[in-house]
Tab-separated table of C-alpha atoms in Angstrom:
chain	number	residue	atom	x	y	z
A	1	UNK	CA	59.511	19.541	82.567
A	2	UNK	CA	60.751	21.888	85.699
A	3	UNK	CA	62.384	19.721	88.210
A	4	UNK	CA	60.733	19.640	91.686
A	5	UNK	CA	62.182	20.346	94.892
A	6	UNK	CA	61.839	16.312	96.929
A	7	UNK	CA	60.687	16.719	100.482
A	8	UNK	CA	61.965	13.994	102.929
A	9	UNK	CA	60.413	13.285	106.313
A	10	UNK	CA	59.273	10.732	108.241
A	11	UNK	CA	55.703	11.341	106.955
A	12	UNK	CA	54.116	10.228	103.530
A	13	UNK	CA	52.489	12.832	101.278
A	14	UNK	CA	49.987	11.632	99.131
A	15	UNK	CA	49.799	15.184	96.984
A	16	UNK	CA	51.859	18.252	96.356
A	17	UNK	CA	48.994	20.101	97.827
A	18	UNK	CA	50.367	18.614	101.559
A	19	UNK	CA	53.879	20.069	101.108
A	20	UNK	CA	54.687	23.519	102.536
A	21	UNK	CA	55.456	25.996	100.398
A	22	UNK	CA	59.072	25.951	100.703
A	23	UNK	CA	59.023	22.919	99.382
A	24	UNK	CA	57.172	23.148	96.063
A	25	UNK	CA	58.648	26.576	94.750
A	26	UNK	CA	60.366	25.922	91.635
A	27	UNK	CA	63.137	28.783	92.281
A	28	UNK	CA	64.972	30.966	95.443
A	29	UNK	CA	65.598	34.582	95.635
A	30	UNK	CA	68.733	33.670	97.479
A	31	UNK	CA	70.953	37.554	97.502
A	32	UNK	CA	74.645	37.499	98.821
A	33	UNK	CA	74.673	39.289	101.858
A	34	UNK	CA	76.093	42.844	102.979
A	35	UNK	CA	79.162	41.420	104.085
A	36	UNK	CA	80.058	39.794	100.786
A	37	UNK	CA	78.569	42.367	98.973
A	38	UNK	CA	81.315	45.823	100.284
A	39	UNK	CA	83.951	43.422	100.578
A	40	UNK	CA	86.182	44.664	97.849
A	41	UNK	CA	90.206	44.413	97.305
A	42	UNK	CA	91.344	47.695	95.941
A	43	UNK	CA	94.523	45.782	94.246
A	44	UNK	CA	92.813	43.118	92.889
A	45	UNK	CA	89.811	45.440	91.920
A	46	UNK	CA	92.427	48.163	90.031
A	47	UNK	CA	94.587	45.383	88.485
A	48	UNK	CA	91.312	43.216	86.960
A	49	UNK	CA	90.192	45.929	85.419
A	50	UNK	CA	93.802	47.184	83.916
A	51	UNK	CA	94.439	46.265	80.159
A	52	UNK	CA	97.625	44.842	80.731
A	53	UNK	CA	99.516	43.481	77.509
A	54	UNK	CA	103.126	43.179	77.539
A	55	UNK	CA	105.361	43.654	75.011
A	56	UNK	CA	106.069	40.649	72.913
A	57	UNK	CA	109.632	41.288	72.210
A	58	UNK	CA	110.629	41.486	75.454
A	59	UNK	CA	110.107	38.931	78.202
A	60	UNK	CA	107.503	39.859	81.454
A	61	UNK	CA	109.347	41.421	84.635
A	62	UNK	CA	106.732	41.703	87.145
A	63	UNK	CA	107.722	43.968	89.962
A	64	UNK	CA	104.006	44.139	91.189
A	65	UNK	CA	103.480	40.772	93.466
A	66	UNK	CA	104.618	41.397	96.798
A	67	UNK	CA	105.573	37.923	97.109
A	68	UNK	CA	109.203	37.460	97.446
A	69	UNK	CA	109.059	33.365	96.516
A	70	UNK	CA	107.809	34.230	92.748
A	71	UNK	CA	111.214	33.939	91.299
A	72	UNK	CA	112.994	32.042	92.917
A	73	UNK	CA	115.886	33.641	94.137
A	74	UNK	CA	115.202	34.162	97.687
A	75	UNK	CA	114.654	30.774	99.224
A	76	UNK	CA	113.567	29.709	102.761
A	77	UNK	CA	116.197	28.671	105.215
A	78	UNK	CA	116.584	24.741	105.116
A	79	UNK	CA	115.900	25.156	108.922
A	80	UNK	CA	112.253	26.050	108.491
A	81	UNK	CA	111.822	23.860	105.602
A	82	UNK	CA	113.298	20.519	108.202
A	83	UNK	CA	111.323	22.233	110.722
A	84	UNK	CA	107.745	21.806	108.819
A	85	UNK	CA	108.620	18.378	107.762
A	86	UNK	CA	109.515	17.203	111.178
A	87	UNK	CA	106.121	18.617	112.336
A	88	UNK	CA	103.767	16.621	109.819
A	89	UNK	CA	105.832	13.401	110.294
A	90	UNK	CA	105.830	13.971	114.320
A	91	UNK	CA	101.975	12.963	113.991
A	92	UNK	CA	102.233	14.703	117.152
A	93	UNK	CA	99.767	18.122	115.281
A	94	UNK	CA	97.700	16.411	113.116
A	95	UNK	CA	94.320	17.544	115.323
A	96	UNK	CA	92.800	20.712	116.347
A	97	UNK	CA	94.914	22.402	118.723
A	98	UNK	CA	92.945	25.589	121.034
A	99	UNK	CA	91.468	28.734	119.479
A	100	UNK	CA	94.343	30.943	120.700
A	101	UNK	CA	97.244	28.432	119.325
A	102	UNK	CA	99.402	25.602	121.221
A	103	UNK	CA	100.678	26.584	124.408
A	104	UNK	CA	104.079	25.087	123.537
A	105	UNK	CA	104.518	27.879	120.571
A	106	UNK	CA	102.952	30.737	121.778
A	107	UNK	CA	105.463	30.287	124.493
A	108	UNK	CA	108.114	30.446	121.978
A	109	UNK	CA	106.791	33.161	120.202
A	110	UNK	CA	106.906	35.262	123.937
A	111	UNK	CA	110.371	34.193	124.402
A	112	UNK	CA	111.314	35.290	120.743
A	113	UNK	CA	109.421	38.754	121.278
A	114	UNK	CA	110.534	39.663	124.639
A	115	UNK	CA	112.400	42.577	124.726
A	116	UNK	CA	113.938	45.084	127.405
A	117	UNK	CA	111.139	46.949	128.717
A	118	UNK	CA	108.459	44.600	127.823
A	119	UNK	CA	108.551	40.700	128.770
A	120	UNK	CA	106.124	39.006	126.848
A	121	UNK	CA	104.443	35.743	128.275
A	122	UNK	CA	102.676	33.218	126.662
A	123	UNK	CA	99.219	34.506	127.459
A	124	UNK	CA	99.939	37.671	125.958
A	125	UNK	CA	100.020	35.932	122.761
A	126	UNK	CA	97.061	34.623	120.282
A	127	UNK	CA	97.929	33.113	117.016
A	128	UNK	CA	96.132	33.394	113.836
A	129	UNK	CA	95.591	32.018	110.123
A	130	UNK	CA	97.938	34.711	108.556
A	131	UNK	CA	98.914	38.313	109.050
A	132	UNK	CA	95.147	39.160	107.502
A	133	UNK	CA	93.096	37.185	110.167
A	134	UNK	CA	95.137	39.119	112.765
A	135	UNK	CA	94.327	42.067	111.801
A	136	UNK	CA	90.723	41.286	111.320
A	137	UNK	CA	90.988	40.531	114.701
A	138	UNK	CA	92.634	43.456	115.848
A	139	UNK	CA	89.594	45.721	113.869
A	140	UNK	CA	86.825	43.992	115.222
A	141	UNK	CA	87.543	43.636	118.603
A	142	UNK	CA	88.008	47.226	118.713
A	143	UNK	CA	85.165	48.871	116.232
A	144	UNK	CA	82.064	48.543	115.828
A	145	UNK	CA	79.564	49.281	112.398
A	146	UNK	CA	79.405	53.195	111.772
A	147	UNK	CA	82.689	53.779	113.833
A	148	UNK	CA	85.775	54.447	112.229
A	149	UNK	CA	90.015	53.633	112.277
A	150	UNK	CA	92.921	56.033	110.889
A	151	UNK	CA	94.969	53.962	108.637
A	152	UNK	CA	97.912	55.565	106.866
A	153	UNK	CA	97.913	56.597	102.998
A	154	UNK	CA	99.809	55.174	101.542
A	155	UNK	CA	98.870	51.782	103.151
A	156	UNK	CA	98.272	48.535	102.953
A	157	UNK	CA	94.740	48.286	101.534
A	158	UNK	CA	93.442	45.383	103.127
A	159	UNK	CA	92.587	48.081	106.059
A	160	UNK	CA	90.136	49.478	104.321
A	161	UNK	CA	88.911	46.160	103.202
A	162	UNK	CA	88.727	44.714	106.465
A	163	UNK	CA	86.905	47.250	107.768
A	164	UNK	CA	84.516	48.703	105.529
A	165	UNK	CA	83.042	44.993	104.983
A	166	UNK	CA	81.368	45.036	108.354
A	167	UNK	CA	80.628	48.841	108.138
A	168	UNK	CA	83.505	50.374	110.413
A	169	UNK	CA	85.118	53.754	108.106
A	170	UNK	CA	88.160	54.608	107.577
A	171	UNK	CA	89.678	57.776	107.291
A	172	UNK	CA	93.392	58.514	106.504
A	173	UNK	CA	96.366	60.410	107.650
A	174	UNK	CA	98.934	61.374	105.123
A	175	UNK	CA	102.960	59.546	105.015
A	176	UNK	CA	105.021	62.584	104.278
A	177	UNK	CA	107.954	61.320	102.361
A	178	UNK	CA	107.776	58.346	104.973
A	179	UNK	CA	109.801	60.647	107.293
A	180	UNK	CA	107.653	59.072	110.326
A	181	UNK	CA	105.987	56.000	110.194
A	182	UNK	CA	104.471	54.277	112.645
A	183	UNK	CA	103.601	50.709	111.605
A	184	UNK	CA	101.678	48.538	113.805
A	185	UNK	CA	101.492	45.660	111.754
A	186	UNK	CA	105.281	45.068	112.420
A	187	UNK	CA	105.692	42.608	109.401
A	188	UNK	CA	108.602	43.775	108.458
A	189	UNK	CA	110.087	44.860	111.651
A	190	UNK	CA	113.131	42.069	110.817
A	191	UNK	CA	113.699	43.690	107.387
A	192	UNK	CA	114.768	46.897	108.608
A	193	UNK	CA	117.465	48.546	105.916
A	194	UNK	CA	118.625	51.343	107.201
A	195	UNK	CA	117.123	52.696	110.218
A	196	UNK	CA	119.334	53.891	112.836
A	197	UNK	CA	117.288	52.838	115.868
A	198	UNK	CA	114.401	50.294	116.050
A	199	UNK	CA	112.290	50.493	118.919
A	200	UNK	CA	109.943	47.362	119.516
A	201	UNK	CA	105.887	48.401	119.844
A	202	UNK	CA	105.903	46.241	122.932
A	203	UNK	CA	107.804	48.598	124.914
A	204	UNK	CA	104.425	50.859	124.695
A	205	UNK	CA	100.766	49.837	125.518
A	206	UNK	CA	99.006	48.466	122.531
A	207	UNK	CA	98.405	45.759	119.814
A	208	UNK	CA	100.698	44.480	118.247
A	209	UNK	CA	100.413	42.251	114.651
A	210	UNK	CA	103.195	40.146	113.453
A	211	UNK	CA	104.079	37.849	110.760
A	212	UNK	CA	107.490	35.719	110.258
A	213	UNK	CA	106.339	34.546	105.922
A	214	UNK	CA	108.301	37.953	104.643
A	215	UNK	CA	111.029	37.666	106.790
A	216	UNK	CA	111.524	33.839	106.713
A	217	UNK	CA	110.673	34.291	103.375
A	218	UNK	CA	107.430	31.907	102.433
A	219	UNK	CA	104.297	33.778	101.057
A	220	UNK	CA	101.680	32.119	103.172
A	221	UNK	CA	102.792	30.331	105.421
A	222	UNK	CA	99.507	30.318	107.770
A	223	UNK	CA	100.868	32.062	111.082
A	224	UNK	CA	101.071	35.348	112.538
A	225	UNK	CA	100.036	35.991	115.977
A	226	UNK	CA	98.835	39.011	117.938
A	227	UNK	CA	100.662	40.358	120.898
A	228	UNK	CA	98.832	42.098	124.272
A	229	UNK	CA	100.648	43.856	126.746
A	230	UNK	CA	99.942	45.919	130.405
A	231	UNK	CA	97.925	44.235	133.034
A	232	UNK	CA	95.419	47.174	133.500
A	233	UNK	CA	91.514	46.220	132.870
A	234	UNK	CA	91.210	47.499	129.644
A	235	UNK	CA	93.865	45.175	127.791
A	236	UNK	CA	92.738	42.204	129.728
A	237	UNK	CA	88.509	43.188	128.308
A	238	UNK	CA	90.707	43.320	124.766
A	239	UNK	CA	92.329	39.982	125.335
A	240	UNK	CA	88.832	38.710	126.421
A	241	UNK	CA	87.600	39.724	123.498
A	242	UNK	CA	90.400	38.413	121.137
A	243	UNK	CA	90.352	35.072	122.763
A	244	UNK	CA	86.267	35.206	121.906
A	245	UNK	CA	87.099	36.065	118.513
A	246	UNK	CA	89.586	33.414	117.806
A	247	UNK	CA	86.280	31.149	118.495
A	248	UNK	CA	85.292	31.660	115.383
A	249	UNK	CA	87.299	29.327	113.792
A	250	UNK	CA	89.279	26.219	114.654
A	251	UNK	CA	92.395	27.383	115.254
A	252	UNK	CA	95.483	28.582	113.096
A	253	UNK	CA	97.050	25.331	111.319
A	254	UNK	CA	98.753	22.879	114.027
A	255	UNK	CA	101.353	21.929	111.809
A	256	UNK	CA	102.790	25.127	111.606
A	257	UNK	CA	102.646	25.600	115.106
A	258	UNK	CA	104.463	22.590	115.800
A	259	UNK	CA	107.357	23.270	113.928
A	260	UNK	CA	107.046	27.473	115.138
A	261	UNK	CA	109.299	26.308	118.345
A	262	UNK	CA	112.168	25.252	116.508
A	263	UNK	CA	111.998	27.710	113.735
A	264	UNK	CA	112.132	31.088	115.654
A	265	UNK	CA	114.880	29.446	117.818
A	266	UNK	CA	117.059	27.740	115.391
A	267	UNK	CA	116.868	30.177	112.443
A	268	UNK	CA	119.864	31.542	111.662
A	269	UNK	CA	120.611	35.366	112.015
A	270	UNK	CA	122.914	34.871	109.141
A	271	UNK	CA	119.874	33.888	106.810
A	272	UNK	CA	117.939	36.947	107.707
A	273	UNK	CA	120.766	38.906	106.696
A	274	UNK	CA	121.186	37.156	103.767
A	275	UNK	CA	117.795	38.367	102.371
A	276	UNK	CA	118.163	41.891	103.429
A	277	UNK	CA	121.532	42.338	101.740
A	278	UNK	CA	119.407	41.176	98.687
A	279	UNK	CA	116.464	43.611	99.342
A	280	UNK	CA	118.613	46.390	100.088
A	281	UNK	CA	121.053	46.016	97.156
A	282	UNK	CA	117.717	45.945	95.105
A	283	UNK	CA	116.584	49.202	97.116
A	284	UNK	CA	119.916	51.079	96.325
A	285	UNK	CA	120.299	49.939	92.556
A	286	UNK	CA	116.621	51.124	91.968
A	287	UNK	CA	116.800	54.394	93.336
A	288	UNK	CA	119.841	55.038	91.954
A	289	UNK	CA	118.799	54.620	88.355
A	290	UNK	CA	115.197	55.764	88.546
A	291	UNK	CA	116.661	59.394	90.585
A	292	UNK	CA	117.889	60.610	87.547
A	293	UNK	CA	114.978	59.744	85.228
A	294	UNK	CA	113.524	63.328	84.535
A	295	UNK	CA	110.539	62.596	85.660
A	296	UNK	CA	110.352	60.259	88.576
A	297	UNK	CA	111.004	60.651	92.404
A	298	UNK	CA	112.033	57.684	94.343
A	299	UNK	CA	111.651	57.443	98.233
A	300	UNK	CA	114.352	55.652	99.425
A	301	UNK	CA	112.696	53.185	101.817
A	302	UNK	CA	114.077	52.615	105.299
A	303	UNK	CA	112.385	48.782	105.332
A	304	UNK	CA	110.321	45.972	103.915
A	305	UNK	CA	110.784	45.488	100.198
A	306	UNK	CA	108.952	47.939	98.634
A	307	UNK	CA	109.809	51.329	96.495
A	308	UNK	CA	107.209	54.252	96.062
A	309	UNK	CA	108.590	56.352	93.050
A	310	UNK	CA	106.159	59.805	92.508
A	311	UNK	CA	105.181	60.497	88.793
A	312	UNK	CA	105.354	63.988	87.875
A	313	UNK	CA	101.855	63.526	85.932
A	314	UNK	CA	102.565	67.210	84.314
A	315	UNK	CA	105.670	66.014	82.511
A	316	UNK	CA	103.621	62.786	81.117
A	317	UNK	CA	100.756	64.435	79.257
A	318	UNK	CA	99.225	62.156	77.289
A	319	UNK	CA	98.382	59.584	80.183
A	320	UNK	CA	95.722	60.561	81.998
A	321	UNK	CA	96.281	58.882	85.753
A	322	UNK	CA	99.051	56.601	87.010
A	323	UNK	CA	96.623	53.512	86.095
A	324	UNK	CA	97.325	55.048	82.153
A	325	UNK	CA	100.912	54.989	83.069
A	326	UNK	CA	100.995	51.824	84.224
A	327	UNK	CA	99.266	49.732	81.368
A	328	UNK	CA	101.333	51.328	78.469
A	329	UNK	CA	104.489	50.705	80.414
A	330	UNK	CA	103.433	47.072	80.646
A	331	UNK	CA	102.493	47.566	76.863
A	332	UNK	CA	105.428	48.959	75.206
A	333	UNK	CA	108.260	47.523	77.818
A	334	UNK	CA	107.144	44.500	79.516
A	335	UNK	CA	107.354	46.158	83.385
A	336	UNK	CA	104.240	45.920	85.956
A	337	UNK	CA	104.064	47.708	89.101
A	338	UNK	CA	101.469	48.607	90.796
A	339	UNK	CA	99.891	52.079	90.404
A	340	UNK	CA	99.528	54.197	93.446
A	341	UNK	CA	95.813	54.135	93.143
A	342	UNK	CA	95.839	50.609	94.723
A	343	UNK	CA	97.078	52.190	97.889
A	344	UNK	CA	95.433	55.466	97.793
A	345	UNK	CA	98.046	57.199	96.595
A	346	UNK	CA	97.398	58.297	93.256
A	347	UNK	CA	100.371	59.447	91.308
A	348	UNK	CA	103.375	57.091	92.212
A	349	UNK	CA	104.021	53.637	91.224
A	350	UNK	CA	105.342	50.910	93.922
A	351	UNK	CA	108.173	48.661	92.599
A	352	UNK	CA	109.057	45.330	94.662
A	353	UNK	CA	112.754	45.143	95.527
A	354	UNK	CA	112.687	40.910	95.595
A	355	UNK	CA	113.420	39.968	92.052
A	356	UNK	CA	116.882	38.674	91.084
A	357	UNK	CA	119.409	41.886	90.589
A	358	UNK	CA	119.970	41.635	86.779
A	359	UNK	CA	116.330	41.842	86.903
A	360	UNK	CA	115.941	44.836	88.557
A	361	UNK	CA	118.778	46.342	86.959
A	362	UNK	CA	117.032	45.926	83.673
A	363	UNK	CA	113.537	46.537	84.830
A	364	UNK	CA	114.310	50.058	85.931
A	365	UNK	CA	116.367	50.738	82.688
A	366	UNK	CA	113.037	49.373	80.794
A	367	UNK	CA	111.181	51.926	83.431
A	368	UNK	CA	113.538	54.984	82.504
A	369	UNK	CA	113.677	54.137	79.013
A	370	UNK	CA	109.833	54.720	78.645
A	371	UNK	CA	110.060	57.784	80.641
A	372	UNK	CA	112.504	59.273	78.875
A	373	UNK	CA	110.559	58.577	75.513
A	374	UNK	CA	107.381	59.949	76.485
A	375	UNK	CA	108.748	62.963	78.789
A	376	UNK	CA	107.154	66.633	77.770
A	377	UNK	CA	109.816	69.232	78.194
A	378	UNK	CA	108.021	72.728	78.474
């Protein structure tokens, strides 16, 4: 017998025939909404969809997960790890702290981002629940539904899932060879491997996203913060409206914040150096091997710890896109990166430069091994 929905009030009902109808109705035509409905990640889209089945004679070398704590080799500084421990024993963060973060380290977050040409103050800063929330933040207090944002291709996808979600579109502008980039996100403005110069974003009027995880090396570690800048009345509507936005949840995690003081000031330079030798030993080794694969061309990057290497399609006949590529290298040599498609950038792979170096040394033999065995000479 159909179970019936119980109505409870501080009336009696003698008969169903006194209950509303929302009551009685044996069933809901509840829909998800718009929102949940065009959110979509590209990556996680592409890759669930991917027939990906490695090679059983040779062990799994993953070079897809942009997470540099997966194996193991690149470990946080004890610092930040003494830092988050004092914090939760403190007892001092264990309630809500305010929307924008605790004044105590967004003042250490100015004084860690100040700069010549641009002192930052503790006001200019709002803290957030991870690099994504920030920019979140930084789309929706600028756009609204049917307007649009440039994002760069390739790119981070989350853009376009951030924003298409609540209806703003994005349209792209092309990287050429990465010989300019401007990056606003600024995650990886501390992993810099070989640029001559490095000019800090706060030095000109805008936004500005951070997040210390990649650099300090732990994958979510729940903070990132947004920086504002210039005194005129436009930046302080935007910082209005930021500090509005933050209202929508309960702050970024307190713990965090508590330790945030001592970790920015007591990190060691000699750490972050450390994992940078690491990424850019990775980044030379890789493009080393794979620029002589017939075949391939690898962009030598100039930060963060990523590789785009172009695929000559032409020379690979008998795959159809980069996805094709992809799944039979996975298939016949036990290598996954990520095909360009993810980023809108169809025809290269991207290669993560964090894995242990007798990993990548024989990942990008496996890579240029398959190449080689499935190159069309004409």
């Amino acid at each position: 017998m159909p179970s019936k929905v119980v109505y409870i009030s501080s009336q009696i009902h003698d008969s169903d025939d006194e209950l509303p109808n929302f009551v009685t109705r044996r069933s809901w035509n509840v829909m998800p909404s718009k929102l949940a409905v065009n959110t979509v990640n590209p990556i996680r889209k592409i890759v669930e969809n991917m027939k990906i089945t490695p090679n059983p004679k040779k062990y799994m070398i993953a070079l897809s997960i942009g997470d540099p704590t997966v194996f193991g080799n690149l470990k946080p500084c004890e610092k930040i790890t003494e830092a988050i421990v004092d914090s939760v024993r403190s007892k001092k963060f264990n309630g809500y702290g305010t929307s924008v973060g605790l004044e105590e380290a967004r003042e250490a977050v100015a004084v860690y981002t100040s700069c010549p040409g641009a002192s930052i103050e503790a006001k200019d800063v709002i803290l957030n629940s991870g690099c994504s929330h920030a920019l979140e933040m930084c789309m929706t207090v600028l756009a609204n539904p049917g307007q649009n944002i440039l994002a760069p291709r390739p790119g981070f996808p989350l853009y376009r899932t951030l924003a298409e979600s609540t209806g703003i579109e994005v349209k792209y502008y092309e990287l050429l060879s990465y010989d300019v980039i401007f990056h606003a996100m600024w995650m990886f403005h501390n992993i810099a491997l070989s640029w001559d110069v490095f000019i800090s974003l706060f030095v000109v009027p805008n936004m500005k996203c951070d997040s210390r995880e990649k650099k300090q090396v732990y994958a979510c570690s729940g903070r990132a913060f947004l920086g504002l800048k210039q005194s005129n009345n436009l930046i302080l509507q935007i910082r209005k409206g930021l500090q509005s936005l933050s209202q929508k949840i309960m702050g970024p995690c307190t713990l965090v914040q508590g330790a945030l003081p001592t970790i920015l000031k007591e990190t060691s330079q000699q750490f972050y150096n450390g994992t940078i030798e690491c990424v850019r030993r990775n980044a030379e080794k890789s493009y080393t091997i794979l620029s002589k694969v017939p075949g391939l061309n690898p962009i030598m990057p100039a930060g963060a710890m990523y590789m785009m290497v172009g695929i000559d399609m032409d020379r690979f006949g008998e795959f159809k896109s980069d996805l094709e590529f992809v799944e039979r290298m996975v298939s016949e040599q036990s290598v996954f990166c990520l095909p360009g498609t993810c980023f809108n950038y169809p025809d290269f792979i991207r290669i993560v430069l964090t894995v242990p170096e007798e990993q990548m040394q024989e990942a990008c033999e496996r890579i240029a091994d398959f190449c080689n065995h499935h190159y069309e000479c004409y």
